CSV table of C-alpha atoms and ligand atoms in Angstrom, one decimal:
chain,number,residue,atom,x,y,z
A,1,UNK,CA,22.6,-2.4,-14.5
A,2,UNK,CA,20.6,-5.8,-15.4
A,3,UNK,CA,18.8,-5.9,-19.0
A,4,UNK,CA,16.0,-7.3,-17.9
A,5,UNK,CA,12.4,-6.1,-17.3
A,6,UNK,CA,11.0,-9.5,-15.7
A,7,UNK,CA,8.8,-7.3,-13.4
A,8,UNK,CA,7.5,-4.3,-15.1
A,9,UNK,CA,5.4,-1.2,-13.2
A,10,UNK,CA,1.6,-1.2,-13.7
A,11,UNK,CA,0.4,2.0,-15.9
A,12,UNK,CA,-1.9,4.1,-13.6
A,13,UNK,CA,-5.7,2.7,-13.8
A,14,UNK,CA,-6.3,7.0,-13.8
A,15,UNK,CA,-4.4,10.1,-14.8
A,16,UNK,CA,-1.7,11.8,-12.5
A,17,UNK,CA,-4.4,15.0,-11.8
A,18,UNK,CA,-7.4,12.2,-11.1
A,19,UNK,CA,-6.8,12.2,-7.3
A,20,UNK,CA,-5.8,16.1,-6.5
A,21,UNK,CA,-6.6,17.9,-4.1
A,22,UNK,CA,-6.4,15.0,-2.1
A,23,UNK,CA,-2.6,14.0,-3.8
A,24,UNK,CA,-1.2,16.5,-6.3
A,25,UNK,CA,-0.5,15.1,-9.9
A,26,UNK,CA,3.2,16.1,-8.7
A,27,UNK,CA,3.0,14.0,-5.9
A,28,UNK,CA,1.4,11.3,-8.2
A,29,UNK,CA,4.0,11.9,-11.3
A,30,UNK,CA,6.9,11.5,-8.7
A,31,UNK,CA,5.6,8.8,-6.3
A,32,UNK,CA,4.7,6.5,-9.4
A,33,UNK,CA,7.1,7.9,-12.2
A,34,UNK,CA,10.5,7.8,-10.0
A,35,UNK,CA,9.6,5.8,-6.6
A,36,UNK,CA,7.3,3.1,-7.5
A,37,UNK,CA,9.7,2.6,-11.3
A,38,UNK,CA,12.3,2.4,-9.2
A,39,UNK,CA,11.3,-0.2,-6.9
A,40,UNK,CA,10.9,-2.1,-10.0
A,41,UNK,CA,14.5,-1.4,-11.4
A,42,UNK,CA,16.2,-2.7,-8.3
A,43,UNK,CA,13.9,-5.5,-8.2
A,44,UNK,CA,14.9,-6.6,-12.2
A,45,UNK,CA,18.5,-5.6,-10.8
A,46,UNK,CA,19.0,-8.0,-7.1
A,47,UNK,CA,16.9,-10.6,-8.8
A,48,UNK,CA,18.6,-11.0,-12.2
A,49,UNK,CA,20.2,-14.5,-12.6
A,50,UNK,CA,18.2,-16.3,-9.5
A,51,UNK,CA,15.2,-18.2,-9.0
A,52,UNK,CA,13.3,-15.2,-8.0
A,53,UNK,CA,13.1,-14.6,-12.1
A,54,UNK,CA,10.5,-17.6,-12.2
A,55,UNK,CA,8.9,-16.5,-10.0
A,56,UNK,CA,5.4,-14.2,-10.3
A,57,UNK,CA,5.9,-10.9,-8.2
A,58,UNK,CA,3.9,-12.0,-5.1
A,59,UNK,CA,5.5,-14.7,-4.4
A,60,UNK,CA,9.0,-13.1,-4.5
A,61,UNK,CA,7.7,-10.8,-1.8
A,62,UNK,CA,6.9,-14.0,0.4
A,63,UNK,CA,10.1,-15.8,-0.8
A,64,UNK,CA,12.4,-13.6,0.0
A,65,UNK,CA,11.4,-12.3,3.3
A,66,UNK,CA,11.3,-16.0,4.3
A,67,UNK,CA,15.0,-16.2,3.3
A,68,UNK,CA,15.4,-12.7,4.9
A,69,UNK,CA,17.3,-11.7,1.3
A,70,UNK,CA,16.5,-7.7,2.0
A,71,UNK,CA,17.8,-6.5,-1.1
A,72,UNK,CA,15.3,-8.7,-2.4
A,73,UNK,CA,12.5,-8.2,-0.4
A,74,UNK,CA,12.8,-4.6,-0.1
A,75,UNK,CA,12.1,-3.3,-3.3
A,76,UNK,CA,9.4,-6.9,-4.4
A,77,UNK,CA,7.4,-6.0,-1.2
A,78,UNK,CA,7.6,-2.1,-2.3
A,79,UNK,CA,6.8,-2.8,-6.0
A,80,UNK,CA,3.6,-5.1,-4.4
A,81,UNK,CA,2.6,-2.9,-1.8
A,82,UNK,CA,2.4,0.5,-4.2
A,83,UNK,CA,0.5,-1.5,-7.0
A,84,UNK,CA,-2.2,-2.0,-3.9
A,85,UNK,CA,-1.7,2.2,-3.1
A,86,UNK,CA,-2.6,3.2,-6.6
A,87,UNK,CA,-5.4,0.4,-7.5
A,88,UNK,CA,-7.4,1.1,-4.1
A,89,UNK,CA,-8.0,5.3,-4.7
A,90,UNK,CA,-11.1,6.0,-6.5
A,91,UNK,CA,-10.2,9.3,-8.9
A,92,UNK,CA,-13.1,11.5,-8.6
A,93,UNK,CA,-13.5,10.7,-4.8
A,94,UNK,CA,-14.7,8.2,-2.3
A,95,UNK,CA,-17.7,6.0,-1.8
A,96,UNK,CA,-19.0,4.4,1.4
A,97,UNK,CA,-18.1,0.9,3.1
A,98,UNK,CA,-21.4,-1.0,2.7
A,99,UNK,CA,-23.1,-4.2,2.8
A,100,UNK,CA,-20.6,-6.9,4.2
A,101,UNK,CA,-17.2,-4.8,4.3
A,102,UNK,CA,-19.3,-2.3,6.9
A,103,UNK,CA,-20.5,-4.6,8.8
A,104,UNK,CA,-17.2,-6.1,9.2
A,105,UNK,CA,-16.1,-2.6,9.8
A,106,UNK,CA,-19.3,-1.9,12.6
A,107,UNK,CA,-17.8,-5.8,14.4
A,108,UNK,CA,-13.8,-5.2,14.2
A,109,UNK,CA,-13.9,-1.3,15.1
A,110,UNK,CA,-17.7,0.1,16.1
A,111,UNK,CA,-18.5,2.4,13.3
A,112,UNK,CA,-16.7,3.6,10.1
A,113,UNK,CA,-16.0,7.2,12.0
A,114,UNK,CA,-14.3,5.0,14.8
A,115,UNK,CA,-12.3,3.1,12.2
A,116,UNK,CA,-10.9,6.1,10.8
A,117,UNK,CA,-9.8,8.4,13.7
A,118,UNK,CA,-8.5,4.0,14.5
A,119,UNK,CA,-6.7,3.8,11.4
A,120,UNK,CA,-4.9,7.0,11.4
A,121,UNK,CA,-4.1,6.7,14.7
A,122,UNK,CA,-1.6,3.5,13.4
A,123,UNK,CA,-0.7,5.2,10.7
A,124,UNK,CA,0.8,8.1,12.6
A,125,UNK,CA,2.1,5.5,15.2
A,126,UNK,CA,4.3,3.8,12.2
A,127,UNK,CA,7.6,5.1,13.3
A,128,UNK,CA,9.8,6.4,10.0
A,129,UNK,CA,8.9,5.3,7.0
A,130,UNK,CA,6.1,1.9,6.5
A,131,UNK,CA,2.7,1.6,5.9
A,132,UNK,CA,-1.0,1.3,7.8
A,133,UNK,CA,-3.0,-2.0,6.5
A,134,UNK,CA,-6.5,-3.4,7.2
A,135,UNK,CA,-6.1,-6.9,7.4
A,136,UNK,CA,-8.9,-9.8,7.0
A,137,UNK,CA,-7.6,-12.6,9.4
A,138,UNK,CA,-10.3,-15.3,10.2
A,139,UNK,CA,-12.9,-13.5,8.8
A,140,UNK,CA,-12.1,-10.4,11.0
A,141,UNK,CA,-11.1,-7.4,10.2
A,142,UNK,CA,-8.0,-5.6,12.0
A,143,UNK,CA,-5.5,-3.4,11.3
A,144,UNK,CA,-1.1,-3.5,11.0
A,145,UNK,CA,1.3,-0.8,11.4
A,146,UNK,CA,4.6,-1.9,9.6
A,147,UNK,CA,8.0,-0.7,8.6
A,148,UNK,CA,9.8,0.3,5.3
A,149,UNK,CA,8.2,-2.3,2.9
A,150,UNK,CA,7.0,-4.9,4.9
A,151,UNK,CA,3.4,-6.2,4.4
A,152,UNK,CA,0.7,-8.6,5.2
A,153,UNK,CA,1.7,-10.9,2.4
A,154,UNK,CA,4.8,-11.1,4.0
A,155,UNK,CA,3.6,-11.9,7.1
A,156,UNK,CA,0.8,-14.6,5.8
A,157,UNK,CA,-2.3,-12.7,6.1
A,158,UNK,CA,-4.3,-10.8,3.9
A,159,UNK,CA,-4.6,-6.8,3.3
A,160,UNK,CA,-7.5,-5.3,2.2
A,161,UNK,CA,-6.1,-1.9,2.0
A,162,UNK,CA,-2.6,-0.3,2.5
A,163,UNK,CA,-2.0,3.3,3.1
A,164,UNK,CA,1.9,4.6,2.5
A,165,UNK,CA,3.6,6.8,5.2
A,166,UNK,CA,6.2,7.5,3.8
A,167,UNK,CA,7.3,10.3,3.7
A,168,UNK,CA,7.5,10.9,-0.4
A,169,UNK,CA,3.6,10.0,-0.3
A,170,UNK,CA,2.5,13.3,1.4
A,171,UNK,CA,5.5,15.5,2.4
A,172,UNK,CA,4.7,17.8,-0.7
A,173,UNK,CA,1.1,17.7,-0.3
A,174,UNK,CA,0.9,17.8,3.6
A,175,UNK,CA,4.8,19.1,4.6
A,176,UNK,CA,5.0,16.9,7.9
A,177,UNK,CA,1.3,16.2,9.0
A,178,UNK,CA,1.1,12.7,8.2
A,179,UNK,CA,-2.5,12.7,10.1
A,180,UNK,CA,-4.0,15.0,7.6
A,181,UNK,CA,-2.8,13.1,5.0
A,182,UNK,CA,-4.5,9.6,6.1
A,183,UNK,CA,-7.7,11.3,7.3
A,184,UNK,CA,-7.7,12.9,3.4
A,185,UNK,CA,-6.8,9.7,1.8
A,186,UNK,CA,-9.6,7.7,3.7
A,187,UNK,CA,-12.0,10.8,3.5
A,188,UNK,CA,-12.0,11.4,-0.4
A,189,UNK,CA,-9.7,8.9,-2.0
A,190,UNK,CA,-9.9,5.1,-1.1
A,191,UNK,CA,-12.6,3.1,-3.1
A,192,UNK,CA,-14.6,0.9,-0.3
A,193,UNK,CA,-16.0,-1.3,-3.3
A,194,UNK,CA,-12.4,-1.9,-4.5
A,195,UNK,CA,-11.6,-2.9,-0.4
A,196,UNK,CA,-14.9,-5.0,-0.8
A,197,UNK,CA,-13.8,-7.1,-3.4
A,198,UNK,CA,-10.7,-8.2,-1.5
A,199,UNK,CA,-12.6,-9.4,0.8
A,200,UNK,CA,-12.6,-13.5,1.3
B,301,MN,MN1,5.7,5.1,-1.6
């Protein structure tokens, strides 16, 4: 095991029990205490004596999926993608899309009830373990089912929101219904103003 702690895991912005029923404080303890720490870990571990060490945490994600160095890659682009997870739930339950980011939502997808049943729709359609994303590309919003820990960032383009499928995100919460899950996340959890903001 490497020494160093070059990339370090982001203290919840809420307590474990903030975002139950939706997701258990088990779920939470576990998914951020033991998955996302060790994401970070194995970063600190495969990057230890190369350039990636100079480098800030986003751009090792894009770095080393250009090179196609998985080790790499794998746990940066998990370590980024979770930090997104936690930071985009509201604790004490949802708002509503407004002002630009609905409209945006009404354009790309018809209406927010469309989007949704849309959204976790993808997310069920993610085969194994990856993630759903809404993407802004030109201005437009659309959305990005992808596997294990690949992202947008990765991929160039810009996520607004990212929702982990995975099974260690719901399985003791939601046993194998991944649907219920997403639908409960984007229901009661996600924080449109936070999404907002990320718009360009
Ligand atoms: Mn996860």
């Amino acid at each position: 095991m490497s020494d160093s702690q070059k990339f370090t895991l982001p203290a919840l912005p809420y307590g474990a029990s903030d975002l139950s029923p939706t997701i258990s404080s088990d779920t939470v303890d576990l998914h951020h205490g033991k998955h996302h720490q060790a994401y970070f870990n194995m970063l600190n571990n495969f990057a230890d004596g190369t350039k990636f060490m100079d480098m800030e945490l986003d751009e090792v994600v894009v770095e080393s999926y250009k090179e196609g160095n998985v080790k790499v890659f794998n746990n940066a682009g998990q370590a980024w993608n979770h930090i997104l997870y936690w930071e985009q739930m509201a604790p004490g339950g949802s708002n509503a899309p407004q002002g630009k980011l609905l409209e945006k939502i009404d354009e790309a997808f018809g209406d927010f009830d469309t989007f949704k049943t849309d959204f976790t729709q993808q997310a069920v359609g993610v085969f194994g373990s990856g993630w759903a994303w809404l993407i802004e590309k030109d201005g437009k919003l659309e959305m990005r089912g992808l596997p294990n820990a690949e992202n947008p960032l990765a991929h160039g383009e810009h996520a607004l929101m990212g929702i982990d499928v995975w099974e260690h995100a719901y399985y003791l919460d939601y046993k194998n219904v991944r649907p219920d899950y997403v639908k409960a996340v984007l229901d009661n959890l996600i924080n449109w103003d936070y999404v907002s903001d990320r718009l360009q």
